[in-house]
PDB file of C-alpha atoms in Angstrom:
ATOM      1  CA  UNK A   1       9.139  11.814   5.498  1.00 87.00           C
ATOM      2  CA  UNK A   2       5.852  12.502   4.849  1.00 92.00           C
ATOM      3  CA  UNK A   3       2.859  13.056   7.114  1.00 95.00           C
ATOM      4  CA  UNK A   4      -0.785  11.933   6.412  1.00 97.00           C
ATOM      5  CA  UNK A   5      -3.015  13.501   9.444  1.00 97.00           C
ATOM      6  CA  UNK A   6      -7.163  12.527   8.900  1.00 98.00           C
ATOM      7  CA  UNK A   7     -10.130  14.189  10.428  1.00 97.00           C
ATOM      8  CA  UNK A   8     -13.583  13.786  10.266  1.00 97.00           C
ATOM      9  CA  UNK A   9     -15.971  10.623  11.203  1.00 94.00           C
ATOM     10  CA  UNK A  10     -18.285  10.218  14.156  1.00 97.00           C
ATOM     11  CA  UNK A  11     -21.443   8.945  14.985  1.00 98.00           C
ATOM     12  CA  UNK A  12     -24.267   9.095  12.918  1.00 98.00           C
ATOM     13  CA  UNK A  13     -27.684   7.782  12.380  1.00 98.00           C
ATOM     14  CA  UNK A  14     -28.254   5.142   9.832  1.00 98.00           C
ATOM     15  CA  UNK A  15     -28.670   6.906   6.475  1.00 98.00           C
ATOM     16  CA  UNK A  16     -27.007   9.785   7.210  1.00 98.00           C
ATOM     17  CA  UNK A  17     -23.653  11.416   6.138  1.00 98.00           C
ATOM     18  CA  UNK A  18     -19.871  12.135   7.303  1.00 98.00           C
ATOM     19  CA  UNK A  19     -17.200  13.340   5.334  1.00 98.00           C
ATOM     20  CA  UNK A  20     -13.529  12.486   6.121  1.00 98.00           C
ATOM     21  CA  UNK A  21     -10.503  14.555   5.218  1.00 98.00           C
ATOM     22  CA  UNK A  22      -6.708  13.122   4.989  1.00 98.00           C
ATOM     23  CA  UNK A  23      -3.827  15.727   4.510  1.00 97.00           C
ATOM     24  CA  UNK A  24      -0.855  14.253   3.217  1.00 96.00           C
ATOM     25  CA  UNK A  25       2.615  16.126   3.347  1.00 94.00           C
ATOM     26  CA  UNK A  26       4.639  16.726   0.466  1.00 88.00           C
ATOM     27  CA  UNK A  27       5.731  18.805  -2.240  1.00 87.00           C
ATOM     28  CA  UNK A  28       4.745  15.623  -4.695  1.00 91.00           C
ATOM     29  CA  UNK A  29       1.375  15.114  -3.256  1.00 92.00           C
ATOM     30  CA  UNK A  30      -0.275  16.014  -6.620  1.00 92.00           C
ATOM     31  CA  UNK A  31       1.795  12.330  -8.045  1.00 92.00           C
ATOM     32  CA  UNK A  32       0.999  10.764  -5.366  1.00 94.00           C
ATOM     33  CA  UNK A  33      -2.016   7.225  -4.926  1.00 97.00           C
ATOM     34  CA  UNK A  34      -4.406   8.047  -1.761  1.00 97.00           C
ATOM     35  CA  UNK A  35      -6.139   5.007  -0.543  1.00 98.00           C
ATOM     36  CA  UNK A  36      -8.642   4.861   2.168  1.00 98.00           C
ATOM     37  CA  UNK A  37      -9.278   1.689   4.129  1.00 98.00           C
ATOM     38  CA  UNK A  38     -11.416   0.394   6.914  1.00 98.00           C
ATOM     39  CA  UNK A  39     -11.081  -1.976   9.371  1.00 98.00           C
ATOM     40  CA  UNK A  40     -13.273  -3.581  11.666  1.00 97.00           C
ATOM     41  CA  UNK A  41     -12.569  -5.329  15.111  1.00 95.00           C
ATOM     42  CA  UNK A  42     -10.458  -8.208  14.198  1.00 96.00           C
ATOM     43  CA  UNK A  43     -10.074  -8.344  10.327  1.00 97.00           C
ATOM     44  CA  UNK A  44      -7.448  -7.059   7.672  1.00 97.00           C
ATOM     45  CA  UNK A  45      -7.922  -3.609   6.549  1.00 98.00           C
ATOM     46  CA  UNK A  46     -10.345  -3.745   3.977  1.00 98.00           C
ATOM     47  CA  UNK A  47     -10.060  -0.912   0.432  1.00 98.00           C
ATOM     48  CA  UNK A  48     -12.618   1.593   0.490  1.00 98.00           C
ATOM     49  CA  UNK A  49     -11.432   3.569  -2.098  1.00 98.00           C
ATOM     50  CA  UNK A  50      -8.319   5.251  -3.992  1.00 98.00           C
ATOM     51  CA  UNK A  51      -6.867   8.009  -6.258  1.00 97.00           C
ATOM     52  CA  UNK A  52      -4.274   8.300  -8.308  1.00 95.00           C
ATOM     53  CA  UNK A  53      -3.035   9.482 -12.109  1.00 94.00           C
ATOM     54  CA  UNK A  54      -6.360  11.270 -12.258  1.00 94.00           C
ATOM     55  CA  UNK A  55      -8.556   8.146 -11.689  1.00 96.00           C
ATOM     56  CA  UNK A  56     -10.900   7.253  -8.806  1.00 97.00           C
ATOM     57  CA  UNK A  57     -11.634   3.803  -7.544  1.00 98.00           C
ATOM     58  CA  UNK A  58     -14.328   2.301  -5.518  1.00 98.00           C
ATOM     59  CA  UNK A  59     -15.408  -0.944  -3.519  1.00 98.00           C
ATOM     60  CA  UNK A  60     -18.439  -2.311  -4.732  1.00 97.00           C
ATOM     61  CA  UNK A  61     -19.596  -2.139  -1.376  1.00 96.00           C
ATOM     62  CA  UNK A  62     -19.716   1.668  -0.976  1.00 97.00           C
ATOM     63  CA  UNK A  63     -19.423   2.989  -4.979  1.00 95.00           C
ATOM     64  CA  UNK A  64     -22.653   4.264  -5.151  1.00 94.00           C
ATOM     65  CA  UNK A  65     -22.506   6.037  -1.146  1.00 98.00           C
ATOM     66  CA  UNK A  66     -19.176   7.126  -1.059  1.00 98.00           C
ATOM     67  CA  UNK A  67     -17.988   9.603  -3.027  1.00 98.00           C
ATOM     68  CA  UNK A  68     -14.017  11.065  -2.573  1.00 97.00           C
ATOM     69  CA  UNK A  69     -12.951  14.199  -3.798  1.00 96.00           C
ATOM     70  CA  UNK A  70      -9.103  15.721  -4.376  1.00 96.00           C
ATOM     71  CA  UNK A  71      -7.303  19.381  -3.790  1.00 95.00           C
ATOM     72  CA  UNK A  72      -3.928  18.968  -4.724  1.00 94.00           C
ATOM     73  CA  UNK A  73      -3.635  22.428  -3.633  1.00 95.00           C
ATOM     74  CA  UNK A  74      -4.550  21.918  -0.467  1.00 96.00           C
ATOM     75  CA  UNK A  75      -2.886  18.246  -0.330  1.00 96.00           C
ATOM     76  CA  UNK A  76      -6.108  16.849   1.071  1.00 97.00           C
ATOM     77  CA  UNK A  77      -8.367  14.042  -0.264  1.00 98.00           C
ATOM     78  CA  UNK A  78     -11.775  13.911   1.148  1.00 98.00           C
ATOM     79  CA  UNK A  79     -14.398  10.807   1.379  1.00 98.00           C
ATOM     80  CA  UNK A  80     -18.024  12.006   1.597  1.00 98.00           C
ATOM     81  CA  UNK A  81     -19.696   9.217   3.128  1.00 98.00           C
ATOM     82  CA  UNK A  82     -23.672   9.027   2.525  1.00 98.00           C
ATOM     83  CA  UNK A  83     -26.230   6.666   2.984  1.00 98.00           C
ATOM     84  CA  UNK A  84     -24.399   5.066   6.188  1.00 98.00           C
ATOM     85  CA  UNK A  85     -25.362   1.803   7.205  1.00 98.00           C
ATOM     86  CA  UNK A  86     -24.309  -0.271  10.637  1.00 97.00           C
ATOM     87  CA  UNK A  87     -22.231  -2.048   8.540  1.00 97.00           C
ATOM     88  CA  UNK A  88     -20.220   0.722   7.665  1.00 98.00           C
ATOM     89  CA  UNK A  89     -19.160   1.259  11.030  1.00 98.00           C
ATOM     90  CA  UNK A  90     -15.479   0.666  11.628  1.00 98.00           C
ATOM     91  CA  UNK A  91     -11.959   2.322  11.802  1.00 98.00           C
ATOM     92  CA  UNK A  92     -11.207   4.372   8.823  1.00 98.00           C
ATOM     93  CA  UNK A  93      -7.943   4.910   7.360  1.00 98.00           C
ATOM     94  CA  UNK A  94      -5.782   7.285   4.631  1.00 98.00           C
ATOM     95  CA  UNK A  95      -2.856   5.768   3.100  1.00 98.00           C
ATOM     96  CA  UNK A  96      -0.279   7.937   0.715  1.00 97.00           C
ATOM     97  CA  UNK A  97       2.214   7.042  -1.885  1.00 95.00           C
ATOM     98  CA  UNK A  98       1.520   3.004  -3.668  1.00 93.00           C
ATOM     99  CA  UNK A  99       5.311   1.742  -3.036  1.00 93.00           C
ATOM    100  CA  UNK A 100       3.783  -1.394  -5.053  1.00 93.00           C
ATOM    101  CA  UNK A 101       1.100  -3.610  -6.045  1.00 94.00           C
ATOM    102  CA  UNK A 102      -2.262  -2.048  -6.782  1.00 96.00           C
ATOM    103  CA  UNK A 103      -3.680   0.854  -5.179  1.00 97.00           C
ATOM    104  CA  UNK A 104      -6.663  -1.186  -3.182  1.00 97.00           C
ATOM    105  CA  UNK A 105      -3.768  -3.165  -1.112  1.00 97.00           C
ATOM    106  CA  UNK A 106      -3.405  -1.266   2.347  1.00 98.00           C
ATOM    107  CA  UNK A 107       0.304  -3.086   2.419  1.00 97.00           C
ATOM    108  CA  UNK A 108       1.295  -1.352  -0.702  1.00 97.00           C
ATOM    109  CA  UNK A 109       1.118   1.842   0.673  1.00 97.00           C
ATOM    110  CA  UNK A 110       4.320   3.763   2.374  1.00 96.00           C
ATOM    111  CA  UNK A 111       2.511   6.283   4.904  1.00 97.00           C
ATOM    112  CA  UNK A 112      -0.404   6.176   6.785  1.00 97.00           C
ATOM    113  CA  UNK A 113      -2.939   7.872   8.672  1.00 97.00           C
ATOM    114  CA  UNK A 114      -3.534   7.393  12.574  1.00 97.00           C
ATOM    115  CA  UNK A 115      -6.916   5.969  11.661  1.00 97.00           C
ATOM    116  CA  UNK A 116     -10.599   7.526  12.366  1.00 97.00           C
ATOM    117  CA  UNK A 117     -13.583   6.047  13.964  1.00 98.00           C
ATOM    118  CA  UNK A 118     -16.795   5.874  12.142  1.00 98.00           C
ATOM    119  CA  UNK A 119     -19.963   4.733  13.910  1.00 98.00           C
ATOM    120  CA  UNK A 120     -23.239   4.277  12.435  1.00 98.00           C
ATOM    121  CA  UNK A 121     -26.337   3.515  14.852  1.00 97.00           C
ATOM    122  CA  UNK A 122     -29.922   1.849  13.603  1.00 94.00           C
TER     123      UNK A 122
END
């Protein structure tokens, strides 16, 4: 079984910055895909971004504001979130270990993270 555990997020003016950590259990955690997702009220969980097999991948909608950085060594992945805007405010999730599918499918994903609220005010 493994455990994913996030922290980080808040509420921030528009513009400014958050970072958010996930911590993903394991001995593997170095093989393993990290996705993060967001949700807002309502809608499917929507990618943010991924890493896996030494690659990063973006949305369009945040590649050139979000940037996500890995520590194997400390099993943690973390998303540096900059230039927030209102629309960027929603739940924010970590997701370990792509079961199947692609790595920007919040389905394909085996474990989960309890979710983190990010709020951005104008």
């Amino acid at each position: 079984q493994v455990q994913v555990v996030q922290s980080g997020g808040g509420l921030v003016q528009a513009g400014g910055s958050l970072e958010l950590s996930c911590v993903a259990s394991g001995r593997s955690f170095s093989t393993y895909y990290v996705g993060w997702f967001r949700q807002y009220p309502g809608k499917e969980h929507e990618f943010v971004a991924a890493t896996g097999r030494g690659r990063l991948y973006y949305a369009d909608s945040v590649k050139d504001r979000f940037t996500m950085r890995r520590d194997d060594a400390k099993s943690t992945v973390h998303l540096q979130l900059n230039n927030l805007k209102p629309e960027d405010t929603a739940v924010y999730y970590c997701a370990a270990i792509l079961r199947r599918g692609t790595y920007n499918g919040w389905a394909n994903y085996e474990y989960r993270g309890q979710g983190t609220q990010v709020t951005v005010s104008s």
